[in-house]
Amino acid sequence: MPNAKACLTFLGTGGSRFSIMHQLRASGGLWFDWRAFPVAIDPGPGALVRMCQNQPSLDPTTLEVILVTHKHLDHTTDLNVLVEAMTGGGFNKRGTVVVPADAVYGFEPVLHKYLQKKMHRLETWKNEGAINLAGNRTVKSVPLTHHGVECYGIVFQENGSPLWGLIPDTRFDQEWIEHYRKCRLLVVNMTLAKERSHLDHLSPVHVSRLVETLEPELTLLTHFGRGVLKEGPEKIAENIGKGKFRVMAARDGMRVDIDDLLIEFPDTNNKQPLCSTSL
């Protein structure tokens, strides 16, 4: 479907154990409708429910791919139930799952063995490796550092060119920044309100460095911890942008047209150019 859109829905924008256990923001990760090719990303707590409650609803049985950046609970609790949905309860051998190797073969794996036989394809991320999903759709991995588990960022590519990039939970490191060069859109997990050197999470000072180095057309912040929510994600995003860059705090249920950089809020039905909402 050459005219189909590439649209991203934030099922939830909460991050960290405290934000999620109290549901200060919804959790559940991302739904990426990649030109009529549905992809679930980091399906944490409530992903299935958020899909079904979304307006319009997002049908998990239509999923083609599930991507997991790392195996922590807030990114994988609904992984198995979504595999069941994607495979029609296990009766239809279809769909692709891409996970870190330790999520399947390491200590405390998070993907049930019986489900691995139900899907069409199971892949594990390789350092800086690219995986073709279908047609011209490719995902390229970016190796990251996050509290002792395998963790990978993702650059979504069409015809070999970057479409958008996801920077999940990670320690800040100059080495991985350039992998996101040429991404028009960056989605960044910013869990901390202040930099904390002993935690492998990003804070506003890190996001500022990213934005100033890469100069994407738009940066969307998500995966907010309790401190970020207390301080105000919108205020933090505005401070990072400094009137020069388009930086915005995502909201639960927010939908983004990646091609045109238009946004639709679940509570308004009004589409606006993102530049007018963030500058």
C-alpha atoms as a printed R data frame, in Angstrom:
    type eleno elety resid chain resno       x       y      z
1   ATOM     1    CA   MET     A     1   0.000   0.000  0.000
2   ATOM     2    CA   PRO     A     2   2.265   2.817 -1.262
3   ATOM     3    CA   ASN     A     3  -0.044   5.594 -0.039
4   ATOM     4    CA   ALA     A     4  -0.468   4.215  3.479
5   ATOM     5    CA   LYS     A     5   0.792   6.357  6.320
6   ATOM     6    CA   ALA     A     6   3.414   5.685  8.950
7   ATOM     7    CA   CYS     A     7   1.738   6.489 12.277
8   ATOM     8    CA   LEU     A     8   2.910   6.030 15.858
9   ATOM     9    CA   THR     A     9   0.573   5.690 18.856
10  ATOM    10    CA   PHE     A    10   1.789   6.090 22.437
11  ATOM    11    CA   LEU     A    11  -0.131   3.423 24.332
12  ATOM    12    CA   GLY     A    12   1.400   4.773 27.529
13  ATOM    13    CA   THR     A    13   4.058   7.255 28.572
14  ATOM    14    CA   GLY     A    14   4.868   6.024 32.081
15  ATOM    15    CA   GLY     A    15   8.286   4.658 33.002
16  ATOM    16    CA   SER     A    16  10.088   3.393 36.119
17  ATOM    17    CA   ARG     A    17   8.666   0.978 38.656
18  ATOM    18    CA   PHE     A    18   6.998   3.622 40.824
19  ATOM    19    CA   SER     A    19   5.322   5.471 37.974
20  ATOM    20    CA   ILE     A    20   4.024   2.195 36.575
21  ATOM    21    CA   MET     A    21   2.940   0.455 39.777
22  ATOM    22    CA   HIS     A    22   0.748   3.465 40.601
23  ATOM    23    CA   GLN     A    23  -0.180   4.074 36.934
24  ATOM    24    CA   LEU     A    24   0.691   7.761 37.249
25  ATOM    25    CA   ARG     A    25   0.761   7.531 33.464
26  ATOM    26    CA   ALA     A    26  -0.451   4.583 31.448
27  ATOM    27    CA   SER     A    27   2.115   2.019 30.361
28  ATOM    28    CA   GLY     A    28   2.185  -0.356 27.435
29  ATOM    29    CA   GLY     A    29   4.773   0.912 24.985
30  ATOM    30    CA   LEU     A    30   4.157   1.899 21.371
31  ATOM    31    CA   TRP     A    31   2.016   0.834 18.418
32  ATOM    32    CA   PHE     A    32   3.602   1.615 15.059
33  ATOM    33    CA   ASP     A    33   1.328   1.348 12.028
34  ATOM    34    CA   TRP     A    34   4.032   1.087  9.392
35  ATOM    35    CA   ARG     A    35   2.025   1.620  6.229
36  ATOM    36    CA   ALA     A    36  -0.609  -1.022  7.012
37  ATOM    37    CA   PHE     A    37   2.017  -3.215  8.716
38  ATOM    38    CA   PRO     A    38   1.316  -3.108 12.498
39  ATOM    39    CA   VAL     A    39   4.233  -3.311 14.936
40  ATOM    40    CA   ALA     A    40   4.124  -3.405 18.754
41  ATOM    41    CA   ILE     A    41   7.167  -2.042 20.581
42  ATOM    42    CA   ASP     A    42   8.062  -2.789 24.214
43  ATOM    43    CA   PRO     A    43   4.641  -4.135 25.295
44  ATOM    44    CA   GLY     A    44   4.736  -3.411 29.016
45  ATOM    45    CA   PRO     A    45   1.903  -3.543 31.581
46  ATOM    46    CA   GLY     A    46  -1.491  -2.893 30.014
47  ATOM    47    CA   ALA     A    47  -0.417  -2.964 26.371
48  ATOM    48    CA   LEU     A    48  -3.251  -5.296 25.360
49  ATOM    49    CA   VAL     A    49  -5.860  -3.309 27.276
50  ATOM    50    CA   ARG     A    50  -4.610   0.011 25.905
51  ATOM    51    CA   MET     A    51  -4.812  -1.338 22.360
52  ATOM    52    CA   CYS     A    52  -8.399  -2.458 22.807
53  ATOM    53    CA   GLN     A    53  -9.434   0.750 24.580
54  ATOM    54    CA   ASN     A    54  -7.805   3.051 22.040
55  ATOM    55    CA   GLN     A    55 -10.098   5.141 19.840
56  ATOM    56    CA   PRO     A    56 -10.207   3.770 17.242
57  ATOM    57    CA   SER     A    57  -9.208   0.407 18.693
58  ATOM    58    CA   LEU     A    58  -5.946  -1.229 17.652
59  ATOM    59    CA   ASP     A    59  -6.529  -4.899 16.881
60  ATOM    60    CA   PRO     A    60  -3.697  -7.010 18.370
61  ATOM    61    CA   THR     A    61  -4.617  -9.958 16.142
62  ATOM    62    CA   THR     A    62  -3.434  -7.921 13.135
63  ATOM    63    CA   LEU     A    63   0.087  -7.488 14.509
64  ATOM    64    CA   GLU     A    64   2.868  -8.465 12.125
65  ATOM    65    CA   VAL     A    65   5.850  -7.793 14.398
66  ATOM    66    CA   ILE     A    66   6.648  -7.360 18.099
67  ATOM    67    CA   LEU     A    67   9.914  -5.624 19.010
68  ATOM    68    CA   VAL     A    68  11.483  -5.653 22.476
69  ATOM    69    CA   THR     A    69  14.425  -3.389 23.345
70  ATOM    70    CA   HIS     A    70  15.243  -5.156 26.635
71  ATOM    71    CA   LYS     A    71  13.638  -7.664 28.972
72  ATOM    72    CA   HIS     A    72  12.718  -5.533 31.996
73  ATOM    73    CA   LEU     A    73   9.149  -5.900 33.271
74  ATOM    74    CA   ASP     A    74   7.940  -2.488 32.147
75  ATOM    75    CA   HIS     A    75   8.812  -3.448 28.565
76  ATOM    76    CA   THR     A    76   7.711  -7.088 28.385
77  ATOM    77    CA   THR     A    77   4.816  -7.988 30.702
78  ATOM    78    CA   ASP     A    78   2.336  -8.216 27.799
79  ATOM    79    CA   LEU     A    79   4.767  -9.808 25.348
80  ATOM    80    CA   ASN     A    80   3.357 -13.326 25.616
81  ATOM    81    CA   VAL     A    81  -0.303 -12.362 25.434
82  ATOM    82    CA   LEU     A    82   0.406 -10.281 22.333
83  ATOM    83    CA   VAL     A    83   2.174 -13.233 20.718
84  ATOM    84    CA   GLU     A    84  -0.965 -15.261 21.425
85  ATOM    85    CA   ALA     A    85  -3.071 -12.551 19.798
86  ATOM    86    CA   MET     A    86  -0.745 -12.217 16.807
87  ATOM    87    CA   THR     A    87  -0.879 -15.979 16.205
88  ATOM    88    CA   GLY     A    88  -4.648 -16.261 16.619
89  ATOM    89    CA   GLY     A    89  -4.375 -18.072 19.918
90  ATOM    90    CA   GLY     A    90  -1.533 -20.170 18.559
91  ATOM    91    CA   PHE     A    91  -3.562 -21.627 15.692
92  ATOM    92    CA   ASN     A    92  -1.999 -19.468 12.960
93  ATOM    93    CA   LYS     A    93   1.767 -19.722 12.557
94  ATOM    94    CA   ARG     A    94   2.532 -16.133 11.670
95  ATOM    95    CA   GLY     A    95   4.266 -12.982 12.845
96  ATOM    96    CA   THR     A    96   7.793 -11.991 13.809
97  ATOM    97    CA   VAL     A    97   9.248 -11.326 17.260
98  ATOM    98    CA   VAL     A    98  12.607  -9.576 17.711
99  ATOM    99    CA   VAL     A    99  14.134  -9.604 21.193
100 ATOM   100    CA   PRO     A   100  17.557  -9.486 22.855
101 ATOM   101    CA   ALA     A   101  19.123 -12.947 23.160
102 ATOM   102    CA   ASP     A   102  18.956 -12.878 26.967
103 ATOM   103    CA   ALA     A   103  15.178 -12.420 26.776
104 ATOM   104    CA   VAL     A   104  14.941 -15.917 25.293
105 ATOM   105    CA   TYR     A   105  18.094 -17.828 26.154
106 ATOM   106    CA   GLY     A   106  19.472 -16.065 29.225
107 ATOM   107    CA   PHE     A   107  18.725 -16.184 32.936
108 ATOM   108    CA   GLU     A   108  15.008 -15.603 33.577
109 ATOM   109    CA   PRO     A   109  13.782 -15.540 29.954
110 ATOM   110    CA   VAL     A   110  10.582 -13.606 29.333
111 ATOM   111    CA   LEU     A   111   9.205 -15.311 26.205
112 ATOM   112    CA   HIS     A   112   7.443 -18.625 26.862
113 ATOM   113    CA   LYS     A   113   8.943 -21.582 25.009
114 ATOM   114    CA   TYR     A   114   5.636 -22.966 23.779
115 ATOM   115    CA   LEU     A   115   4.891 -19.668 22.040
116 ATOM   116    CA   GLN     A   116   8.202 -19.681 20.209
117 ATOM   117    CA   LYS     A   117   6.869 -22.579 18.129
118 ATOM   118    CA   LYS     A   118   3.692 -20.703 17.248
119 ATOM   119    CA   MET     A   119   5.238 -17.686 15.544
120 ATOM   120    CA   HIS     A   120   6.605 -17.618 12.022
121 ATOM   121    CA   ARG     A   121   9.935 -16.059 12.932
122 ATOM   122    CA   LEU     A   122  11.963 -15.390 16.079
123 ATOM   123    CA   GLU     A   123  14.972 -13.098 15.753
124 ATOM   124    CA   THR     A   124  17.501 -11.755 18.248
125 ATOM   125    CA   TRP     A   125  19.160  -8.369 17.957
126 ATOM   126    CA   LYS     A   126  22.773  -8.268 16.803
127 ATOM   127    CA   ASN     A   127  25.162  -5.404 17.527
128 ATOM   128    CA   GLU     A   128  24.564  -2.779 14.850
129 ATOM   129    CA   GLY     A   129  22.789  -5.393 12.747
130 ATOM   130    CA   ALA     A   130  19.835  -4.827 10.427
131 ATOM   131    CA   ILE     A   131  16.785  -7.080 10.226
132 ATOM   132    CA   ASN     A   132  14.453  -6.947  7.252
133 ATOM   133    CA   LEU     A   133  10.832  -7.217  8.366
134 ATOM   134    CA   ALA     A   134   8.920  -7.024  5.090
135 ATOM   135    CA   GLY     A   135   9.446  -5.324  1.748
136 ATOM   136    CA   ASN     A   136  11.493  -2.168  2.232
137 ATOM   137    CA   ARG     A   137  11.015  -2.116  6.019
138 ATOM   138    CA   THR     A   138  14.171  -2.698  8.047
139 ATOM   139    CA   VAL     A   139  15.072  -2.232 11.709
140 ATOM   140    CA   LYS     A   140  18.673  -1.515 12.666
141 ATOM   141    CA   SER     A   141  19.857  -2.169 16.210
142 ATOM   142    CA   VAL     A   142  21.912   0.225 18.323
143 ATOM   143    CA   PRO     A   143  23.702  -1.484 21.261
144 ATOM   144    CA   LEU     A   144  23.129   0.353 24.543
145 ATOM   145    CA   THR     A   145  24.002  -0.048 28.231
146 ATOM   146    CA   HIS     A   146  21.230  -0.627 30.751
147 ATOM   147    CA   HIS     A   147  21.615  -2.243 34.180
148 ATOM   148    CA   GLY     A   148  23.153  -5.557 33.214
149 ATOM   149    CA   VAL     A   149  20.717  -6.704 30.528
150 ATOM   150    CA   GLU     A   150  21.043  -6.652 26.757
151 ATOM   151    CA   CYS     A   151  19.471  -3.456 25.471
152 ATOM   152    CA   TYR     A   152  19.130  -2.065 21.970
153 ATOM   153    CA   GLY     A   153  17.920   1.140 20.432
154 ATOM   154    CA   ILE     A   154  16.180   0.926 17.079
155 ATOM   155    CA   VAL     A   155  16.449   2.892 13.848
156 ATOM   156    CA   PHE     A   156  13.457   2.241 11.582
157 ATOM   157    CA   GLN     A   157  14.476   2.368  7.932
158 ATOM   158    CA   GLU     A   158  12.704   2.445  4.582
159 ATOM   159    CA   ASN     A   159  14.734   1.603  1.482
160 ATOM   160    CA   GLY     A   160  17.851   1.838  3.647
161 ATOM   161    CA   SER     A   161  17.145   5.393  4.805
162 ATOM   162    CA   PRO     A   162  16.269   6.321  8.418
163 ATOM   163    CA   LEU     A   163  12.597   7.060  9.064
164 ATOM   164    CA   TRP     A   164  12.673   7.521 12.837
165 ATOM   165    CA   GLY     A   165  14.673   6.386 15.833
166 ATOM   166    CA   LEU     A   166  13.828   5.002 19.267
167 ATOM   167    CA   ILE     A   167  16.212   5.573 22.183
168 ATOM   168    CA   PRO     A   168  14.969   3.383 25.050
169 ATOM   169    CA   ASP     A   169  16.329   3.097 28.590
170 ATOM   170    CA   THR     A   170  20.099   3.524 28.516
171 ATOM   171    CA   ARG     A   171  23.192   5.072 30.009
172 ATOM   172    CA   PHE     A   172  24.231   8.145 28.050
173 ATOM   173    CA   ASP     A   173  27.236   7.508 25.823
174 ATOM   174    CA   GLN     A   174  28.620   9.563 22.959
175 ATOM   175    CA   GLU     A   175  29.386   6.382 21.003
176 ATOM   176    CA   TRP     A   176  25.791   5.558 20.066
177 ATOM   177    CA   ILE     A   177  24.558   9.048 19.194
178 ATOM   178    CA   GLU     A   178  25.700   9.018 15.567
179 ATOM   179    CA   HIS     A   179  23.612   5.930 14.830
180 ATOM   180    CA   TYR     A   180  20.584   8.231 14.952
181 ATOM   181    CA   ARG     A   181  21.941  10.767 12.494
182 ATOM   182    CA   LYS     A   182  19.412  11.650  9.754
183 ATOM   183    CA   CYS     A   183  16.384  10.525 11.794
184 ATOM   184    CA   ARG     A   184  13.717  13.187 11.313
185 ATOM   185    CA   LEU     A   185  11.944  12.001 14.456
186 ATOM   186    CA   LEU     A   186  13.483  10.801 17.709
187 ATOM   187    CA   VAL     A   187  11.469   9.121 20.461
188 ATOM   188    CA   VAL     A   188  13.461   9.222 23.693
189 ATOM   189    CA   ASN     A   189  12.831   7.473 27.007
190 ATOM   190    CA   MET     A   190  13.559  10.230 29.529
191 ATOM   191    CA   THR     A   191  12.913   8.637 32.908
192 ATOM   192    CA   LEU     A   192  14.894  10.966 35.172
193 ATOM   193    CA   ALA     A   193  14.237  14.613 36.011
194 ATOM   194    CA   LYS     A   194  17.851  15.053 37.146
195 ATOM   195    CA   GLU     A   195  21.024  13.288 36.089
196 ATOM   196    CA   ARG     A   196  21.945  10.424 38.442
197 ATOM   197    CA   SER     A   197  25.306   8.939 37.550
198 ATOM   198    CA   HIS     A   198  24.614   5.530 39.120
199 ATOM   199    CA   LEU     A   199  21.449   4.963 37.056
200 ATOM   200    CA   ASP     A   200  21.409   3.881 33.411
201 ATOM   201    CA   HIS     A   201  18.622   6.260 32.423
202 ATOM   202    CA   LEU     A   202  18.453   9.503 30.470
203 ATOM   203    CA   SER     A   203  17.715  12.921 31.957
204 ATOM   204    CA   PRO     A   204  17.026  16.369 30.425
205 ATOM   205    CA   VAL     A   205  20.739  17.217 30.255
206 ATOM   206    CA   HIS     A   206  21.319  14.109 28.134
207 ATOM   207    CA   VAL     A   207  18.384  14.824 25.843
208 ATOM   208    CA   SER     A   208  19.670  18.378 25.358
209 ATOM   209    CA   ARG     A   209  22.995  16.999 24.137
210 ATOM   210    CA   LEU     A   210  21.203  14.634 21.780
211 ATOM   211    CA   VAL     A   211  19.051  17.359 20.282
212 ATOM   212    CA   GLU     A   212  21.902  19.824 19.885
213 ATOM   213    CA   THR     A   213  24.112  17.190 18.245
214 ATOM   214    CA   LEU     A   214  21.582  15.552 15.918
215 ATOM   215    CA   GLU     A   215  19.128  18.416 15.305
216 ATOM   216    CA   PRO     A   216  16.140  16.186 14.454
217 ATOM   217    CA   GLU     A   217  13.022  17.867 13.122
218 ATOM   218    CA   LEU     A   218  11.138  16.616 16.159
219 ATOM   219    CA   THR     A   219  12.006  14.972 19.474
220 ATOM   220    CA   LEU     A   220   9.275  13.275 21.511
221 ATOM   221    CA   LEU     A   221   9.896  12.435 25.167
222 ATOM   222    CA   THR     A   222   8.240   9.482 26.903
223 ATOM   223    CA   HIS     A   223   8.691   6.812 29.624
224 ATOM   224    CA   PHE     A   224   8.470   9.348 32.432
225 ATOM   225    CA   GLY     A   225   9.494   8.523 35.972
226 ATOM   226    CA   ARG     A   226   7.836   9.941 39.051
227 ATOM   227    CA   GLY     A   227  10.270  12.862 39.299
228 ATOM   228    CA   VAL     A   228   9.636  13.926 35.708
229 ATOM   229    CA   LEU     A   229   5.877  13.832 36.247
230 ATOM   230    CA   LYS     A   230   6.210  15.888 39.412
231 ATOM   231    CA   GLU     A   231   8.291  18.537 37.675
232 ATOM   232    CA   GLY     A   232   6.146  18.521 34.537
233 ATOM   233    CA   PRO     A   233   7.190  16.811 31.266
234 ATOM   234    CA   GLU     A   234   5.872  19.687 29.144
235 ATOM   235    CA   LYS     A   235   7.929  22.228 31.075
236 ATOM   236    CA   ILE     A   236  11.042  20.074 30.762
237 ATOM   237    CA   ALA     A   237  10.486  19.636 27.018
238 ATOM   238    CA   GLU     A   238  10.123  23.387 26.570
239 ATOM   239    CA   ASN     A   239  13.359  24.021 28.458
240 ATOM   240    CA   ILE     A   240  15.212  21.476 26.335
241 ATOM   241    CA   GLY     A   241  13.937  23.037 23.116
242 ATOM   242    CA   LYS     A   242  15.096  26.515 24.152
243 ATOM   243    CA   GLY     A   243  12.947  28.016 21.421
244 ATOM   244    CA   LYS     A   244  15.305  26.526 18.808
245 ATOM   245    CA   PHE     A   245  14.360  22.847 18.609
246 ATOM   246    CA   ARG     A   246  11.038  21.029 18.392
247 ATOM   247    CA   VAL     A   247  10.824  19.019 21.590
248 ATOM   248    CA   MET     A   248   7.556  17.737 23.007
249 ATOM   249    CA   ALA     A   249   6.392  15.546 25.888
250 ATOM   250    CA   ALA     A   250   4.212  12.698 24.647
251 ATOM   251    CA   ARG     A   251   0.808  11.992 26.178
252 ATOM   252    CA   ASP     A   252  -1.039   8.728 26.686
253 ATOM   253    CA   GLY     A   253  -2.904   7.861 23.500
254 ATOM   254    CA   MET     A   254  -1.161  10.511 21.416
255 ATOM   255    CA   ARG     A   255  -0.875   9.683 17.724
256 ATOM   256    CA   VAL     A   256   1.844  10.988 15.419
257 ATOM   257    CA   ASP     A   257   1.858  11.028 11.635
258 ATOM   258    CA   ILE     A   258   5.551  10.446 10.986
259 ATOM   259    CA   ASP     A   259   5.432  11.466  7.327
260 ATOM   260    CA   ASP     A   260   3.910  14.898  7.887
261 ATOM   261    CA   LEU     A   261   4.847  15.393 11.554
262 ATOM   262    CA   LEU     A   262   1.234  15.981 12.524
263 ATOM   263    CA   ILE     A   263  -0.121  15.126 15.942
264 ATOM   264    CA   GLU     A   264  -3.521  14.019 17.177
265 ATOM   265    CA   PHE     A   265  -4.337  14.199 20.868
266 ATOM   266    CA   PRO     A   266  -6.881  11.671 22.177
267 ATOM   267    CA   ASP     A   267  -8.831  14.367 24.019
268 ATOM   268    CA   THR     A   268  -9.222  16.903 21.213
269 ATOM   269    CA   ASN     A   269  -9.392  15.237 17.758
270 ATOM   270    CA   ASN     A   270  -7.528  18.308 16.495
271 ATOM   271    CA   LYS     A   271  -4.533  17.797 14.265
272 ATOM   272    CA   GLN     A   272  -1.895  20.500 14.370
273 ATOM   273    CA   PRO     A   273   1.579  20.879 12.878
274 ATOM   274    CA   LEU     A   274   3.966  19.929 15.637
275 ATOM   275    CA   CYS     A   275   6.030  23.053 15.102
276 ATOM   276    CA   SER     A   276   3.111  25.192 16.259
277 ATOM   277    CA   THR     A   277   2.669  23.188 19.453
278 ATOM   278    CA   SER     A   278   6.309  23.120 20.487
279 ATOM   279    CA   LEU     A   279   7.783  26.461 19.451
